Amino acid sequence: MHSELKLDIKSNKVMIIKGLYKSFADNHVLNDFNLELVRGESVVVLGKSGSGKSVLIKCIIGLIKPDKGSIHIFGHNIPDLDHDELDQIRAKVGFLFQSNALYDSMTVRENLEFPLRRHCLEVSQKEVDKMVISALEDVGLAHTIDMMPVELSGGMRKRVALARTLILKPEIILYDEPTTGLDTITSKEIIELMVEIQQKYKTTSLIISHDMNCVRMASDRVVMLIDGKCYASGTYKEITQSVDPKVKLFFE
Amino acid sequence: MSIKSDLRSFLTLNGELFRFSLRFFRHGLNPPFEFSEFLKQCYVIGYKSLPLIGLTAFIMGLVLTMQLRPSMADYGVEAQLPAIVAIAVIREVGPVITALIFAGKIGSSIGAELGSMKVTEQIDAMEVSGTNPFKYLVATRVLACTLMLPVLVMLGDAVSLYGAYLGVNIHSNTSFILYWTQVFDNLVFGDVLPAFTKSFFFGFAVGIIGCYKGYNSSKGTEGVGRSANSAVVVSSVLIFVIDLLAVQVTDILGY
């Protein structure tokens, strides 16, 4: 029997990252990174390729262990948690992978059922079916329920991955480069969907991106990840008007 | 310099493989078990390999008999052909050839499947979904390989001996009953048990190496191909190493 974690879901600050360090050999990817996430806001972490954005988001979800620093989510420090405790946090934190990470060998239905079966052991098949259809309807793809991921287009796969993320009704959603590999029109549709979902379910979003459309459309606040640090922070307008040369480079 | 680095990478591989195997015994055999996935893997690994194993075993029995006949006829012991073929197939050729075919088919498919899951972040997604991917993917496949290969070896041996029966009858007219009587009269428990036992180790080797290579795959699609390839190469070599050790052990035990 594993201990039940008491999650402080009502707290206004849902995530507090303090003094985060992560290096790979001599490559210091995160170097004293700090961030606070307030309930219901949408924060975009902006940085160039290889700046450590994906490493940051994987540290947050517990897939990578940081060298130093703390990541408190719902009052618990992620690096200190064991596997079972992490699973309890992960049930409340959705993660949309850059590559979608849909299971190739499973249908769309099975892909969506997978996290449900793991986290909600006492749910009946009837309820599972209802939740799967509801999540697919949220992303406008209920008709793909019995299709294999390989039969879907890039944009559809992204939507199904988003439905899988949504199915557990997470409090926080982490998006790792949600528009990478998509054309401009599909990217716009995905961003609109993300905004719609955030408004509908009142989730808190942390979006990792270098797509300026995504930053402009989906952010309440933008955090610039430069040299492994939270280099600048502010609204889209404030950041675009910054006179700092390193920040200006992104908007030129 | 090259020999030194080759030796280092060989020792590193051995060390990592040992740790991976320990992890299998520590985590893979403890509850909760992924029983439905294990059954699915038994079906995929065992049942779906039957046609290939059966075909190769049949050809092996037939060819072995045809190759042995002239030499045995020269020594005037042609009548012993069923007995010699049976001992060769049951003790050595059957388990080793079946294991090699198994390594080619299953080792490569596990290496490629887990490798592609790794590079497309499906293993990470599984972890985020509250599943221990090591238990779900590795433990089930290694266990299925360990348990299915001995079954395939037994079935392969039977098919192989049937092929040998046809081989015997190309040049002579031996009845079905006489053939099998000769086969079983010359086989003892000590022929079957070591061969059956070593096939568990062969299955474990194929499963653990396929999973290790796939699970630690990197560098995109190129890495997936390399994982599948090296899973076959390493497990094939390991099958011969295990066979060599098994022969020493059976020799010491007097089988």
Coordinates of C-alpha atoms in Angstrom, one line a residue:
Chain A
M1 CA 0.0 0.0 0.0
H2 CA 1.5 3.3 -1.1
S3 CA 1.1 6.5 0.9
E4 CA -1.5 8.9 -0.4
L5 CA 0.1 12.3 -1.1
K6 CA -1.9 15.3 0.2
L7 CA -1.9 17.7 -2.8
D8 CA -2.4 21.3 -2.2
I9 CA -4.5 21.9 -5.3
K10 CA -6.3 25.0 -3.9
S11 CA -3.1 27.0 -3.5
N12 CA -2.7 30.0 -5.8
K13 CA 0.9 29.3 -6.7
V14 CA 0.6 25.8 -8.3
M15 CA 4.3 25.6 -9.3
I16 CA 7.4 27.1 -7.7
I17 CA 10.8 26.4 -9.3
K18 CA 13.8 27.7 -7.3
G19 CA 17.5 27.6 -8.2
L20 CA 17.3 24.8 -10.8
Y21 CA 20.6 23.5 -12.2
K22 CA 21.1 20.8 -14.8
S23 CA 24.3 20.0 -16.7
F24 CA 25.2 17.3 -19.2
A25 CA 29.0 17.0 -18.9
D26 CA 30.3 20.5 -19.5
N27 CA 27.1 21.8 -21.0
H28 CA 25.3 23.8 -18.3
V29 CA 21.8 23.7 -19.6
L30 CA 19.9 25.1 -16.6
N31 CA 21.8 27.5 -14.5
D32 CA 19.9 28.9 -11.5
F33 CA 16.5 28.9 -13.2
N34 CA 13.5 30.3 -11.2
L35 CA 9.8 30.4 -12.1
E36 CA 6.5 30.7 -10.3
L37 CA 3.2 29.6 -11.9
V38 CA 0.0 31.1 -10.7
R39 CA -3.3 29.2 -11.0
G40 CA -5.1 29.7 -14.3
E41 CA -2.3 31.6 -16.1
S42 CA -0.7 30.6 -19.3
V43 CA 3.1 31.0 -19.3
V44 CA 5.2 30.5 -22.4
V45 CA 8.9 29.7 -21.9
L46 CA 10.7 31.1 -25.0
G47 CA 14.2 30.2 -25.9
K48 CA 16.3 29.3 -28.9
S49 CA 16.9 25.6 -29.9
G50 CA 19.2 23.9 -27.5
S51 CA 18.6 26.4 -24.7
G52 CA 17.3 23.8 -22.3
K53 CA 13.5 24.3 -22.7
S54 CA 12.7 20.6 -23.1
V55 CA 15.1 19.7 -20.3
L56 CA 13.3 22.1 -18.1
I57 CA 9.8 20.7 -18.8
K58 CA 11.2 17.1 -18.3
C59 CA 12.6 18.1 -15.0
I60 CA 9.2 19.4 -14.0
I61 CA 7.4 16.2 -14.9
G62 CA 10.1 14.1 -13.2
L63 CA 11.6 12.5 -16.4
I64 CA 14.9 14.1 -15.7
K65 CA 16.4 14.7 -12.3
P66 CA 17.9 18.1 -11.8
D67 CA 21.4 18.5 -10.3
K68 CA 20.3 21.1 -7.8
G69 CA 17.2 23.1 -7.0
S70 CA 13.6 22.5 -6.2
I71 CA 10.4 22.2 -8.2
H72 CA 7.4 22.4 -6.0
I73 CA 4.0 21.3 -7.5
F74 CA 1.0 21.3 -5.3
G75 CA 3.3 21.7 -2.3
H76 CA 5.6 18.7 -3.1
N77 CA 9.2 18.8 -4.3
I78 CA 9.3 16.7 -7.5
P79 CA 13.0 15.6 -7.2
D80 CA 12.3 14.2 -3.7
L81 CA 9.3 12.0 -4.7
D82 CA 9.5 8.3 -5.3
H83 CA 7.9 6.7 -8.4
D84 CA 4.5 6.1 -6.8
E85 CA 4.3 9.6 -5.3
L86 CA 5.3 11.1 -8.7
D87 CA 2.4 9.1 -10.3
Q88 CA 0.0 10.9 -8.0
I89 CA 1.3 14.3 -9.1
R90 CA 1.4 13.2 -12.8
A91 CA -2.4 12.4 -12.6
K92 CA -2.9 16.2 -12.1
V93 CA -0.2 17.4 -14.5
G94 CA -0.8 16.7 -18.2
F95 CA 2.1 16.6 -20.6
L96 CA 1.9 17.1 -24.4
F97 CA 5.0 15.7 -26.0
Q98 CA 6.8 17.4 -28.9
S99 CA 6.5 14.2 -30.9
N100 CA 3.0 13.5 -29.7
A101 CA 4.2 10.1 -28.4
L102 CA 1.1 8.3 -29.4
Y103 CA 1.4 4.5 -29.0
D104 CA 1.8 3.2 -32.5
S105 CA 0.5 -0.3 -31.7
M106 CA -2.7 1.0 -30.1
T107 CA -5.9 2.6 -31.6
V108 CA -6.9 6.1 -30.7
R109 CA -9.3 4.7 -28.2
E110 CA -6.6 2.5 -26.6
N111 CA -4.2 5.5 -26.5
L112 CA -6.8 7.5 -24.5
E113 CA -7.8 4.6 -22.3
F114 CA -4.2 3.9 -21.3
P115 CA -3.7 6.7 -18.8
L116 CA -7.3 6.3 -17.5
R117 CA -6.7 2.6 -16.8
R118 CA -3.5 3.4 -15.0
H119 CA -4.7 6.3 -12.8
C120 CA -8.4 5.5 -12.4
L121 CA -8.5 1.9 -11.4
E122 CA -12.1 1.9 -10.2
V123 CA -13.7 3.4 -13.3
S124 CA -16.2 1.1 -15.2
Q125 CA -15.9 0.5 -18.9
K126 CA -19.0 2.5 -19.6
E127 CA -17.5 5.5 -17.8
V128 CA -14.2 5.0 -19.6
D129 CA -16.0 5.0 -23.0
K130 CA -17.8 8.2 -22.0
M131 CA -14.6 10.0 -21.0
V132 CA -12.8 8.9 -24.1
I133 CA -15.5 10.2 -26.4
S134 CA -15.8 13.4 -24.4
A135 CA -12.0 14.1 -24.7
L136 CA -12.1 13.4 -28.4
E137 CA -15.1 15.7 -28.9
D138 CA -13.2 18.4 -27.1
V139 CA -10.6 18.2 -29.9
G140 CA -13.1 17.6 -32.6
L141 CA -11.9 14.1 -33.5
A142 CA -14.6 11.8 -32.2
H143 CA -14.8 10.0 -35.6
T144 CA -11.2 8.8 -35.3
I145 CA -11.8 6.7 -32.2
D146 CA -11.0 3.4 -33.9
M147 CA -8.2 4.6 -36.2
M148 CA -4.5 3.8 -35.7
P149 CA -2.2 6.8 -35.2
V150 CA -0.4 6.1 -38.5
E151 CA -3.7 6.8 -40.3
L152 CA -3.9 10.3 -38.9
S153 CA -2.4 13.5 -40.2
G154 CA 0.2 15.5 -38.2
G155 CA -2.4 18.0 -36.9
M156 CA -4.8 15.2 -36.0
R157 CA -2.2 13.3 -34.1
K158 CA -1.4 16.4 -32.1
R159 CA -5.1 16.8 -31.3
V160 CA -5.4 13.2 -30.2
A161 CA -2.3 13.6 -28.1
L162 CA -3.9 16.7 -26.6
A163 CA -7.1 14.6 -25.9
R164 CA -5.0 12.0 -24.1
T165 CA -3.4 14.8 -22.0
L166 CA -6.9 16.1 -21.2
I167 CA -8.6 12.9 -20.3
L168 CA -7.5 12.9 -16.7
K169 CA -8.7 16.5 -16.3
P170 CA -5.3 17.9 -15.2
E171 CA -4.9 21.0 -13.2
I172 CA -1.7 21.9 -15.1
I173 CA -0.8 21.2 -18.7
L174 CA 2.8 21.2 -19.9
Y175 CA 3.2 21.7 -23.6
D176 CA 6.5 20.8 -25.2
E177 CA 6.8 22.7 -28.5
P178 CA 3.1 22.1 -29.4
T179 CA 3.4 23.5 -32.9
T180 CA 6.7 22.0 -34.1
G181 CA 6.4 20.2 -37.4
L182 CA 3.0 21.7 -38.3
D183 CA 2.1 24.1 -41.1
T184 CA 1.0 27.6 -40.2
I185 CA -2.7 27.0 -40.5
T186 CA -2.6 23.8 -38.4
S187 CA -0.4 25.5 -35.9
K188 CA -2.9 28.3 -35.5
E189 CA -5.7 25.7 -35.0
I190 CA -3.8 23.9 -32.3
I191 CA -3.0 27.1 -30.5
E192 CA -6.6 28.2 -30.6
L193 CA -7.6 24.8 -29.3
M194 CA -5.1 25.1 -26.4
V195 CA -6.5 28.5 -25.5
E196 CA -10.1 27.1 -25.7
I197 CA -9.2 24.2 -23.5
Q198 CA -7.5 26.5 -21.0
Q199 CA -10.6 28.7 -20.8
K200 CA -13.0 25.7 -20.6
Y201 CA -11.3 23.7 -17.9
K202 CA -9.5 26.7 -16.1
T203 CA -6.2 24.8 -16.4
T204 CA -2.8 26.4 -15.8
S205 CA -0.5 26.0 -18.8
L206 CA 3.3 26.0 -19.2
I207 CA 4.1 26.1 -22.9
I208 CA 7.6 25.6 -24.2
S209 CA 8.0 27.1 -27.6
H210 CA 10.0 29.2 -30.0
D211 CA 7.0 29.8 -32.3
M212 CA 6.2 33.5 -32.1
N213 CA 2.5 32.9 -33.1
C214 CA 2.2 30.6 -30.1
V215 CA 3.8 33.1 -27.8
R216 CA 1.5 35.9 -29.1
M217 CA -1.7 34.0 -29.0
A218 CA -1.4 31.7 -26.0
S219 CA 0.6 33.6 -23.4
D220 CA -0.5 35.6 -20.4
R221 CA 3.2 35.9 -19.5
V222 CA 6.4 35.2 -21.4
V223 CA 9.6 33.9 -19.8
M224 CA 12.8 34.2 -21.7
L225 CA 15.1 31.2 -21.1
I226 CA 18.6 32.5 -22.0
D227 CA 21.9 31.1 -20.7
G228 CA 20.0 28.6 -18.6
K229 CA 18.3 31.4 -16.6
C230 CA 15.0 33.1 -16.5
Y231 CA 16.5 36.1 -18.3
A232 CA 13.4 38.2 -18.7
S233 CA 9.7 37.9 -17.9
G234 CA 6.6 39.9 -18.7
T235 CA 3.6 40.1 -21.0
Y236 CA 4.0 39.6 -24.7
K237 CA 3.8 43.4 -25.2
E238 CA 6.4 44.1 -22.5
I239 CA 8.8 41.5 -23.9
T240 CA 8.5 42.7 -27.5
Q241 CA 9.2 46.2 -26.4
S242 CA 12.3 45.2 -24.4
V243 CA 15.5 47.1 -25.3
D244 CA 17.8 44.2 -24.1
P245 CA 19.8 43.0 -27.1
K246 CA 19.5 39.3 -26.2
V247 CA 15.7 39.6 -25.9
K248 CA 15.3 41.8 -29.0
L249 CA 17.1 39.2 -31.1
F250 CA 14.0 36.9 -30.8
F251 CA 11.6 39.5 -32.3
E252 CA 13.7 40.9 -35.1
Chain B
M1 CA 44.4 2.8 -28.7
S2 CA 41.7 1.1 -30.7
I3 CA 42.0 -2.2 -28.8
K4 CA 41.9 -0.3 -25.6
S5 CA 38.7 1.6 -26.5
D6 CA 37.1 -1.6 -27.9
L7 CA 37.9 -3.4 -24.7
R8 CA 36.5 -0.5 -22.7
S9 CA 33.2 -0.5 -24.7
F10 CA 33.0 -4.3 -24.4
L11 CA 33.4 -4.1 -20.6
T12 CA 30.9 -1.2 -20.4
L13 CA 28.4 -3.2 -22.4
N14 CA 28.8 -6.2 -20.0
G15 CA 28.5 -4.0 -16.9
E16 CA 25.4 -2.2 -18.2
L17 CA 23.8 -5.4 -19.4
F18 CA 24.4 -6.9 -15.9
R19 CA 22.8 -3.9 -14.3
F20 CA 19.9 -4.1 -16.7
S21 CA 19.4 -7.8 -15.9
L22 CA 19.5 -7.1 -12.1
R23 CA 16.9 -4.5 -12.6
F24 CA 14.7 -7.1 -14.4
F25 CA 15.0 -9.4 -11.4
R26 CA 14.5 -6.6 -8.9
H27 CA 11.5 -4.8 -10.5
G28 CA 10.2 -7.1 -13.2
L29 CA 9.4 -10.0 -11.0
N30 CA 7.6 -8.0 -8.3
P31 CA 3.9 -7.2 -8.3
P32 CA 2.0 -5.5 -9.7
F33 CA 2.3 -7.7 -12.8
E34 CA 1.4 -6.6 -16.3
F35 CA -0.4 -10.0 -16.9
S36 CA -2.4 -9.1 -20.0
E37 CA 0.6 -7.5 -21.7
F38 CA 2.6 -10.7 -20.8
L39 CA 0.0 -12.9 -22.4
K40 CA -0.1 -10.7 -25.5
Q41 CA 3.7 -11.0 -25.8
C42 CA 3.5 -14.8 -25.4
Y43 CA 1.1 -14.8 -28.3
V44 CA 3.3 -12.5 -30.4
I45 CA 6.6 -14.0 -29.5
G46 CA 5.6 -17.7 -29.2
Y47 CA 2.6 -18.4 -31.4
K48 CA 3.6 -16.1 -34.2
S49 CA 7.1 -17.6 -34.4
L50 CA 5.7 -21.1 -34.9
P51 CA 5.6 -21.1 -38.8
L52 CA 9.1 -19.9 -39.2
I53 CA 10.6 -22.2 -36.5
G54 CA 8.6 -25.1 -37.9
L55 CA 9.8 -24.6 -41.4
T56 CA 13.4 -24.2 -40.5
A57 CA 13.3 -27.1 -38.1
F58 CA 11.8 -29.3 -40.8
I59 CA 14.4 -28.4 -43.4
M60 CA 17.2 -28.8 -40.8
G61 CA 16.0 -32.4 -39.9
L62 CA 15.7 -33.4 -43.5
V63 CA 19.1 -31.9 -44.6
L64 CA 20.9 -33.2 -41.6
T65 CA 19.7 -36.7 -42.4
M66 CA 20.7 -36.5 -46.0
Q67 CA 24.1 -35.1 -45.2
L68 CA 24.8 -37.8 -42.6
R69 CA 23.6 -40.8 -44.7
P70 CA 26.7 -41.2 -47.0
S71 CA 29.2 -41.1 -44.2
M72 CA 27.2 -43.5 -42.1
A73 CA 26.7 -45.8 -45.1
D74 CA 30.5 -45.9 -45.5
Y75 CA 30.9 -47.2 -42.0
G76 CA 28.0 -49.6 -42.4
V77 CA 25.9 -48.0 -39.6
E78 CA 23.1 -46.6 -41.8
A79 CA 20.6 -48.3 -39.6
Q80 CA 21.6 -46.0 -36.7
L81 CA 20.7 -42.9 -38.7
P82 CA 17.4 -42.2 -36.8
A83 CA 19.3 -42.5 -33.5
I84 CA 22.2 -40.3 -34.5
V85 CA 19.9 -37.6 -36.0
A86 CA 17.7 -37.7 -32.9
I87 CA 20.6 -37.2 -30.5
A88 CA 22.1 -34.5 -32.6
V89 CA 18.8 -32.6 -33.0
I90 CA 17.6 -32.9 -29.4
R91 CA 21.0 -32.3 -27.7
E92 CA 22.5 -29.6 -29.8
V93 CA 21.3 -28.6 -33.3
G94 CA 17.6 -28.1 -32.4
P95 CA 18.0 -25.7 -29.4
V96 CA 20.8 -23.8 -31.0
I97 CA 19.3 -23.3 -34.5
T98 CA 15.9 -22.5 -33.0
A99 CA 17.5 -20.0 -30.7
L100 CA 19.4 -18.4 -33.6
I101 CA 16.2 -18.1 -35.7
F102 CA 14.4 -16.8 -32.6
A103 CA 17.2 -14.2 -32.1
G104 CA 16.9 -13.1 -35.7
K105 CA 13.1 -12.7 -35.6
I106 CA 12.3 -11.7 -32.1
G107 CA 15.5 -10.1 -30.9
S108 CA 15.5 -7.7 -33.9
S109 CA 11.8 -6.9 -33.5
I110 CA 12.0 -6.2 -29.8
G111 CA 15.1 -4.0 -30.4
A112 CA 13.4 -2.1 -33.2
E113 CA 10.1 -1.8 -31.4
L114 CA 11.5 -0.5 -28.1
G115 CA 14.1 1.6 -30.0
S116 CA 11.4 3.4 -32.0
M117 CA 9.3 3.8 -28.8
K118 CA 12.3 5.4 -27.1
V119 CA 13.2 7.9 -29.9
T120 CA 9.5 8.9 -30.3
E121 CA 9.1 9.5 -26.6
Q122 CA 6.5 6.8 -26.2
I123 CA 8.4 5.3 -23.3
D124 CA 8.4 8.7 -21.6
A125 CA 4.7 9.0 -22.3
M126 CA 4.1 5.7 -20.6
E127 CA 6.0 6.8 -17.5
V128 CA 4.0 10.0 -17.4
S129 CA 0.8 7.9 -17.7
G130 CA 1.5 6.2 -14.4
T131 CA 3.0 3.1 -15.9
N132 CA 6.4 1.7 -15.1
P133 CA 7.7 1.2 -18.6
F134 CA 10.3 -1.3 -17.4
K135 CA 7.7 -3.6 -16.1
Y136 CA 5.3 -3.1 -19.0
L137 CA 7.7 -3.3 -21.8
V138 CA 10.9 -5.1 -20.6
A139 CA 9.7 -7.6 -17.9
T140 CA 6.8 -8.9 -20.1
R141 CA 9.0 -9.4 -23.2
V142 CA 11.9 -11.0 -21.3
L143 CA 9.6 -13.4 -19.5
A144 CA 7.7 -14.2 -22.6
C145 CA 11.0 -14.9 -24.5
T146 CA 12.3 -17.0 -21.6
L147 CA 9.2 -19.2 -21.4
M148 CA 8.3 -19.4 -25.1
L149 CA 11.7 -20.4 -26.5
P150 CA 11.7 -23.8 -24.7
V151 CA 8.2 -24.5 -26.0
L152 CA 9.4 -23.6 -29.5
V153 CA 12.5 -25.7 -29.2
M154 CA 10.3 -28.7 -28.2
L155 CA 8.0 -28.2 -31.1
G156 CA 10.9 -27.5 -33.4
D157 CA 12.6 -30.7 -32.4
A158 CA 9.4 -32.7 -33.1
V159 CA 9.1 -31.2 -36.5
S160 CA 12.8 -31.6 -37.2
L161 CA 12.6 -35.3 -36.4
Y162 CA 9.6 -35.6 -38.7
G163 CA 11.7 -34.0 -41.4
A164 CA 14.5 -36.5 -40.6
Y165 CA 11.9 -39.4 -41.0
L166 CA 11.3 -38.2 -44.5
G167 CA 15.0 -37.9 -45.1
V168 CA 15.5 -41.5 -43.9
N169 CA 12.8 -42.6 -46.3
I170 CA 14.3 -41.1 -49.4
H171 CA 16.8 -44.0 -49.8
S172 CA 15.2 -46.6 -47.6
N173 CA 11.8 -47.8 -46.6
T174 CA 11.5 -47.4 -42.8
S175 CA 8.1 -47.5 -41.2
F176 CA 6.8 -44.6 -39.2
I177 CA 6.6 -46.7 -36.0
L178 CA 10.0 -48.3 -36.5
Y179 CA 11.6 -44.9 -37.0
W180 CA 10.1 -43.4 -33.8
T181 CA 10.9 -46.6 -31.9
Q182 CA 14.6 -46.2 -32.9
V183 CA 14.5 -42.5 -32.0
F184 CA 13.0 -43.0 -28.5
D185 CA 15.1 -46.1 -27.7
N186 CA 18.2 -44.1 -28.1
L187 CA 17.2 -41.0 -26.3
V188 CA 17.6 -40.8 -22.6
F189 CA 16.4 -38.2 -20.1
G190 CA 19.9 -36.9 -19.9
D191 CA 19.7 -35.9 -23.6
V192 CA 16.5 -34.0 -23.2
L193 CA 16.9 -32.2 -19.8
P194 CA 20.1 -30.2 -20.5
A195 CA 18.9 -29.1 -23.9
F196 CA 15.5 -28.1 -22.5
T197 CA 17.2 -26.2 -19.6
K198 CA 19.6 -24.3 -21.7
S199 CA 16.8 -23.1 -24.0
F200 CA 15.5 -21.1 -21.1
F201 CA 18.8 -19.3 -20.9
F202 CA 18.8 -18.8 -24.7
G203 CA 15.3 -17.2 -24.4
F204 CA 16.4 -15.0 -21.5
A205 CA 19.5 -13.9 -23.5
V206 CA 17.5 -13.0 -26.6
G207 CA 14.8 -11.1 -24.6
I208 CA 17.1 -9.2 -22.3
I209 CA 19.5 -8.1 -25.1
G210 CA 16.7 -7.1 -27.4
C211 CA 15.1 -5.0 -24.6
Y212 CA 18.4 -3.6 -23.5
K213 CA 19.4 -2.5 -27.0
G214 CA 15.9 -1.0 -27.7
Y215 CA 15.5 0.6 -24.3
N216 CA 18.8 2.4 -24.6
S217 CA 18.4 3.4 -28.2
S218 CA 19.4 6.9 -29.3
K219 CA 20.3 9.0 -32.3
G220 CA 16.9 8.8 -34.0
T221 CA 16.0 6.3 -36.7
E222 CA 19.6 5.4 -37.4
G223 CA 19.8 4.4 -33.7
V224 CA 16.7 2.2 -34.1
G225 CA 18.3 0.3 -37.0
R226 CA 21.5 -0.1 -35.0
S227 CA 19.6 -1.4 -32.0
A228 CA 17.8 -4.0 -34.0
N229 CA 21.0 -5.1 -35.7
S230 CA 23.2 -5.3 -32.6
A231 CA 20.4 -7.1 -30.7
V232 CA 20.6 -9.9 -33.2
V233 CA 24.4 -9.9 -33.3
V234 CA 25.0 -9.8 -29.5
S235 CA 22.3 -12.3 -28.7
S236 CA 23.5 -14.7 -31.4
V237 CA 27.0 -14.6 -30.0
L238 CA 25.7 -15.0 -26.5
I239 CA 23.7 -18.1 -27.5
F240 CA 27.0 -19.8 -28.5
V241 CA 28.7 -18.6 -25.3
I242 CA 25.8 -20.0 -23.2
D243 CA 25.9 -23.2 -25.3
L244 CA 29.6 -23.6 -24.6
L245 CA 29.1 -23.1 -20.8
A246 CA 26.1 -25.5 -20.9
V247 CA 28.2 -28.2 -22.5
Q248 CA 30.9 -27.8 -19.8
V249 CA 28.3 -28.0 -17.1
T250 CA 26.5 -31.1 -18.5
D251 CA 29.9 -32.7 -19.0
I252 CA 30.8 -32.1 -15.3
L253 CA 27.4 -33.4 -14.2
G254 CA 27.8 -36.5 -16.4
Y255 CA 24.9 -36.0 -18.8

